[in-house]
Coordinates of C-alpha atoms in Angstrom, one line a residue:
M1 CA 14.7 6.0 1.7
P2 CA 12.7 4.2 4.4
E3 CA 13.0 0.4 4.7
L4 CA 10.5 -2.2 5.7
V5 CA 11.2 -4.3 8.9
H6 CA 11.7 -8.0 8.3
F7 CA 10.6 -10.7 10.8
S8 CA 11.2 -14.4 10.9
A9 CA 8.3 -16.6 10.0
D10 CA 7.9 -17.6 13.7
A11 CA 8.3 -14.1 15.1
D12 CA 6.1 -13.0 18.1
P13 CA 2.8 -12.1 16.6
D14 CA 2.4 -9.1 19.1
Q15 CA 5.8 -7.8 18.0
V16 CA 4.8 -8.0 14.3
H17 CA 1.5 -6.4 15.0
Q18 CA 3.1 -3.4 16.7
Q19 CA 5.4 -2.8 13.7
L20 CA 2.5 -3.2 11.3
L21 CA 0.6 -0.5 13.2
A22 CA 3.6 1.7 13.1
D23 CA 4.5 1.3 9.4
G24 CA 1.4 -0.3 7.8
A25 CA 3.6 -3.1 6.3
V26 CA 6.1 -5.7 7.4
I27 CA 7.9 -8.7 5.7
L28 CA 7.9 -12.2 7.1
D29 CA 10.9 -13.9 5.7
A30 CA 10.9 -17.6 4.5
V31 CA 7.4 -18.6 5.4
L32 CA 7.6 -21.0 2.4
S33 CA 10.7 -22.8 1.2
R34 CA 11.6 -22.1 -2.4
A35 CA 10.5 -25.6 -3.2
E36 CA 7.0 -24.9 -1.6
A37 CA 6.7 -21.6 -3.5
E38 CA 7.6 -23.4 -6.7
A39 CA 4.9 -26.0 -6.1
V40 CA 2.3 -23.3 -5.6
R41 CA 3.4 -21.5 -8.6
A42 CA 3.3 -24.7 -10.7
E43 CA -0.2 -25.6 -9.4
L44 CA -1.5 -22.2 -10.6
D45 CA 0.6 -21.7 -13.8
P46 CA -2.0 -23.2 -16.3
W47 CA -4.5 -20.5 -15.2
V48 CA -1.9 -17.8 -15.0
Q49 CA -0.6 -18.4 -18.6
A50 CA -4.2 -18.4 -19.9
T51 CA -5.0 -14.9 -18.3
S52 CA -5.0 -11.9 -20.5
P53 CA -3.2 -8.7 -19.3
G54 CA -5.1 -5.8 -17.8
R55 CA -6.9 -3.2 -20.0
D56 CA -6.1 0.0 -18.3
R57 CA -3.2 1.8 -16.7
F58 CA -4.1 0.9 -13.1
T59 CA -4.5 -3.0 -13.6
G60 CA -1.5 -2.9 -16.0
F61 CA -1.1 -3.6 -19.7
R62 CA 1.7 -6.0 -18.9
T63 CA 0.2 -7.5 -15.7
T64 CA -2.1 -10.5 -15.4
R65 CA -4.4 -11.1 -12.3
T66 CA -5.7 -14.7 -11.8
G67 CA -8.4 -15.3 -9.2
A68 CA -10.6 -18.1 -7.7
L69 CA -7.6 -19.5 -5.7
A70 CA -9.6 -21.5 -3.2
A71 CA -11.5 -23.3 -6.0
R72 CA -8.4 -24.0 -8.2
S73 CA -5.5 -24.7 -5.8
P74 CA -5.4 -27.0 -2.8
L75 CA -2.0 -25.5 -1.8
C76 CA -3.6 -22.1 -1.7
R77 CA -6.3 -23.3 0.6
E78 CA -3.7 -24.0 3.1
L79 CA -2.0 -20.6 2.6
I80 CA -5.4 -18.8 3.2
R81 CA -5.4 -20.4 6.7
N82 CA -1.7 -19.8 7.5
P83 CA -1.6 -19.3 11.3
G84 CA 0.9 -16.5 11.4
V85 CA -1.2 -14.4 9.0
L86 CA -4.4 -15.2 10.7
A87 CA -2.8 -14.1 14.0
Q88 CA -2.4 -10.7 12.5
C89 CA -6.0 -10.7 11.2
D90 CA -7.1 -11.4 14.8
R91 CA -5.1 -8.5 16.1
L92 CA -6.0 -5.9 13.3
L93 CA -9.6 -6.8 12.3
L94 CA -11.3 -8.6 15.2
P95 CA -11.6 -5.4 17.3
S96 CA -14.1 -4.1 14.5
C97 CA -16.0 -7.3 13.7
E98 CA -17.3 -10.6 15.0
R99 CA -15.4 -12.5 12.1
Y100 CA -13.4 -11.6 9.2
Q101 CA -13.5 -13.1 5.7
L102 CA -11.4 -13.7 2.5
H103 CA -11.6 -10.4 0.6
L104 CA -9.8 -11.6 -2.6
G105 CA -7.3 -14.2 -3.7
Q106 CA -5.3 -13.8 -6.9
V107 CA -2.0 -14.3 -8.6
I108 CA -0.5 -11.0 -9.8
R109 CA 2.1 -11.5 -12.5
I110 CA 4.1 -8.3 -13.4
M111 CA 5.8 -9.0 -16.8
P112 CA 8.9 -7.4 -18.3
G113 CA 8.1 -3.9 -19.7
E114 CA 5.4 -3.1 -17.0
K115 CA 5.4 0.5 -15.6
A116 CA 5.0 1.3 -12.0
Q117 CA 1.4 1.3 -10.8
S118 CA 0.0 4.4 -9.3
L119 CA 0.2 4.5 -5.6
H120 CA -3.0 3.9 -3.7
K121 CA -4.7 2.5 -0.6
D122 CA -6.5 -0.8 -1.0
R123 CA -9.3 0.4 1.3
W124 CA -10.5 2.6 -1.6
A125 CA -12.2 -0.6 -2.9
W126 CA -15.1 0.8 -0.8
G127 CA -14.6 4.4 -1.9
T128 CA -13.5 6.9 0.8
H129 CA -16.7 6.2 2.9
L130 CA -15.1 4.2 5.7
K131 CA -13.6 6.4 8.4
G132 CA -12.0 5.5 11.7
V133 CA -11.7 1.7 11.1
E134 CA -9.1 -0.4 9.5
P135 CA -11.2 -2.6 7.0
Q136 CA -8.6 -5.1 5.7
L137 CA -5.3 -6.9 6.1
N138 CA -3.4 -8.0 2.9
T139 CA -0.7 -10.3 2.0
I140 CA 1.6 -10.8 -1.0
W141 CA 3.4 -14.1 -1.1
A142 CA 6.5 -14.0 -3.2
L143 CA 6.4 -16.9 -5.7
T144 CA 9.5 -15.5 -7.3
D145 CA 12.1 -13.2 -5.8
F146 CA 11.0 -9.7 -5.5
T147 CA 13.7 -7.3 -6.6
R148 CA 13.9 -3.5 -7.3
D149 CA 14.2 -4.3 -11.0
N150 CA 11.4 -6.8 -11.5
G151 CA 8.6 -4.9 -9.7
A152 CA 8.8 -5.4 -6.0
T153 CA 5.8 -3.7 -4.4
Q154 CA 6.3 -0.1 -3.7
V155 CA 5.2 0.8 0.0
V156 CA 5.1 4.2 1.8
P157 CA 5.9 3.3 5.5
G158 CA 3.8 5.3 7.9
S159 CA 1.2 6.4 5.5
T160 CA -1.8 4.7 7.1
T161 CA -3.1 7.9 8.7
W162 CA -2.6 10.2 5.6
S163 CA -5.7 11.9 4.1
D164 CA -7.0 10.4 0.9
D165 CA -5.6 13.4 -1.2
R166 CA -2.1 13.3 0.2
R167 CA 0.6 12.3 -2.3
A168 CA 3.9 10.6 -1.6
D169 CA 7.2 12.2 -2.3
P170 CA 9.6 9.8 -4.0
S171 CA 11.8 10.0 -0.9
E172 CA 9.0 8.4 1.2
V173 CA 8.7 5.3 -1.1
T174 CA 10.5 2.1 -0.6
Q175 CA 10.1 -1.4 -2.1
A176 CA 9.3 -4.8 -0.6
V177 CA 12.5 -6.4 -1.7
M178 CA 12.2 -10.0 -0.5
E179 CA 13.2 -13.6 -1.5
Q180 CA 10.8 -16.3 -2.9
G181 CA 8.7 -17.7 -0.1
S182 CA 8.5 -14.6 1.9
V183 CA 5.3 -12.6 2.6
L184 CA 4.7 -8.9 2.6
V185 CA 1.9 -8.1 5.1
Y186 CA 0.1 -4.8 4.9
T187 CA -2.9 -3.0 5.9
G188 CA -5.6 -1.6 3.7
S189 CA -4.6 2.0 4.7
V190 CA -1.0 2.0 3.7
V191 CA -0.2 3.7 0.5
H192 CA 1.5 1.1 -2.0
G193 CA 1.5 0.0 -5.7
G194 CA 3.1 -2.5 -8.0
G195 CA 6.6 -1.7 -9.0
A196 CA 8.0 -1.3 -12.6
N197 CA 9.5 -4.4 -14.1
V198 CA 12.7 -3.4 -16.0
S199 CA 14.0 -7.0 -15.7
E200 CA 13.9 -9.8 -18.2
G201 CA 11.7 -12.1 -16.1
D202 CA 8.2 -12.1 -14.4
R203 CA 7.6 -11.1 -10.9
V204 CA 4.9 -13.4 -9.6
G205 CA 3.1 -12.7 -6.3
L206 CA 0.1 -14.2 -4.5
N207 CA -2.2 -11.7 -3.3
I208 CA -4.4 -13.1 -0.4
T209 CA -6.5 -10.4 1.4
Y210 CA -8.9 -10.4 4.3
A211 CA -11.6 -8.0 5.3
L212 CA -14.2 -7.3 8.0
G213 CA -17.0 -9.7 7.8
W214 CA -19.6 -7.0 7.5
L215 CA -18.1 -5.6 4.3
R216 CA -18.7 -6.7 0.8
Q217 CA -15.8 -8.7 -0.7
E218 CA -13.7 -7.4 -3.5
E219 CA -13.7 -10.9 -5.2
N220 CA -17.2 -12.5 -4.8
Q221 CA -16.3 -15.8 -3.2
Y222 CA -19.8 -17.2 -3.6
L223 CA -19.3 -17.1 -7.4
A224 CA -15.6 -17.8 -7.5
C225 CA -16.0 -20.8 -5.2
P226 CA -19.7 -21.8 -5.3
P227 CA -21.3 -24.2 -2.9
E228 CA -20.7 -27.3 -5.0
I229 CA -16.9 -26.8 -4.6
A230 CA -16.9 -25.2 -1.2
R231 CA -18.9 -28.0 0.5
T232 CA -15.8 -30.3 0.2
F233 CA -13.6 -27.9 2.3
D234 CA -12.9 -27.7 5.9
P235 CA -15.4 -25.7 7.8
E236 CA -12.7 -23.2 8.9
L237 CA -12.0 -22.4 5.3
Q238 CA -15.6 -22.4 4.4
D239 CA -16.2 -19.7 7.1
L240 CA -13.2 -17.6 5.8
L241 CA -14.6 -17.7 2.2
G242 CA -17.8 -16.0 3.6
Y243 CA -20.1 -19.1 4.2
A244 CA -20.7 -17.8 7.7
M245 CA -22.8 -15.1 9.2
G246 CA -21.0 -11.7 9.2
S247 CA -22.6 -11.1 12.6
Y248 CA -25.9 -11.7 14.2
A249 CA -28.6 -11.3 11.5
L250 CA -26.1 -10.5 8.8
G251 CA -25.9 -12.9 5.8
Y252 CA -28.7 -15.3 6.3
F253 CA -30.9 -16.5 3.4
S254 CA -34.2 -18.3 2.8
P255 CA -33.8 -21.4 0.6
P256 CA -35.8 -21.1 -2.6
S257 CA -37.3 -24.5 -2.2
A258 CA -40.9 -26.0 -2.1
P259 CA -43.1 -24.9 0.8
G260 CA -42.1 -26.5 4.1
L261 CA -39.1 -28.3 2.7
D262 CA -36.4 -26.2 4.4
P263 CA -36.4 -23.8 7.3
E264 CA -37.4 -20.3 6.2
V265 CA -34.1 -18.5 7.6
V266 CA -30.8 -20.2 7.6
P267 CA -27.1 -19.2 7.7
P268 CA -24.9 -19.4 4.5
A269 CA -23.3 -22.7 5.7
Y270 CA -26.7 -24.3 5.2
A271 CA -26.1 -24.2 1.4
L272 CA -23.0 -26.5 2.1
G273 CA -24.9 -29.1 3.9
R274 CA -24.0 -27.9 7.4
R275 CA -27.1 -28.1 9.6
G276 CA -27.8 -27.1 13.2
G277 CA -25.2 -25.3 15.2
G278 CA -27.3 -22.8 17.2
S279 CA -29.5 -20.1 16.0
T280 CA -30.9 -19.9 12.5
L281 CA -29.3 -16.5 12.4
G282 CA -26.0 -15.8 14.2
S283 CA -24.3 -17.8 17.0
A284 CA -25.0 -17.3 20.7
A285 CA -21.7 -15.3 20.8
D286 CA -23.0 -13.0 18.0
L287 CA -26.2 -12.4 19.8
A288 CA -24.5 -11.6 23.0
A289 CA -22.2 -9.1 21.1
L290 CA -25.4 -7.6 19.6
N291 CA -27.2 -7.4 22.9
G292 CA -24.0 -5.7 24.4
D293 CA -24.0 -3.1 21.8
V294 CA -27.7 -2.5 22.1
T295 CA -27.6 -2.2 25.8
G296 CA -24.5 0.0 25.8
R297 CA -22.2 -2.6 27.3

């Protein structure tokens, strides 16, 4: 059985990136202390306990999925901006976009008695239409220990280039066994799935995922974290949530206000009270990138 490579939390980002390209997944050990992981879990637990299990085999009849992390959890707002994770987003996603965005944030609780999830690629959120580009980078933060018995995520190292109809042999599948506070980092193209929980306790993981800025988000952040909440956040987090242009002329809106009250074309950050800052569409850098594409740079 193959095994995932573990790195320390302060490992060289370039080394982590090369292993991520090779296997499609790596584990960063002890990114949070056990006390920090417990604090995140405690902050989210009221919503987790109120969440009903899934209603089909894929989402899991003994699995709960609780979202809107940025709106509900100040601690999660910091995790979304974790420098080590964003360093991997920079390396994996920026070659294909001007900026990336938060794709989803949810607590996944696999309860005792849950069966293994079917293996899949997360990039299938957009169907099988995207070819030749990696659309996303995913993380699962272990808020409990992840063990073989309690449902540690199944992963098929090296499966990123597989065709969509290729099925894994059991000998090719491993599990992301890791201690509380560690983080599984994996691409949208690696085959994986939740494990079966044959233990007597919950397996709780924090799924924070990023995607190319020109793709639709799996979790609609504008509804999960609307402007009246997001306007209190740091601009970097606002941009990650999607309150920024995806690229030049991608994502602007016209305020539905009285005639002449507002500019006619503004970027999403305008809804948060952020005014000015360059073009009413994208930034000067976005325009330069667009001109480069148009002129065959």
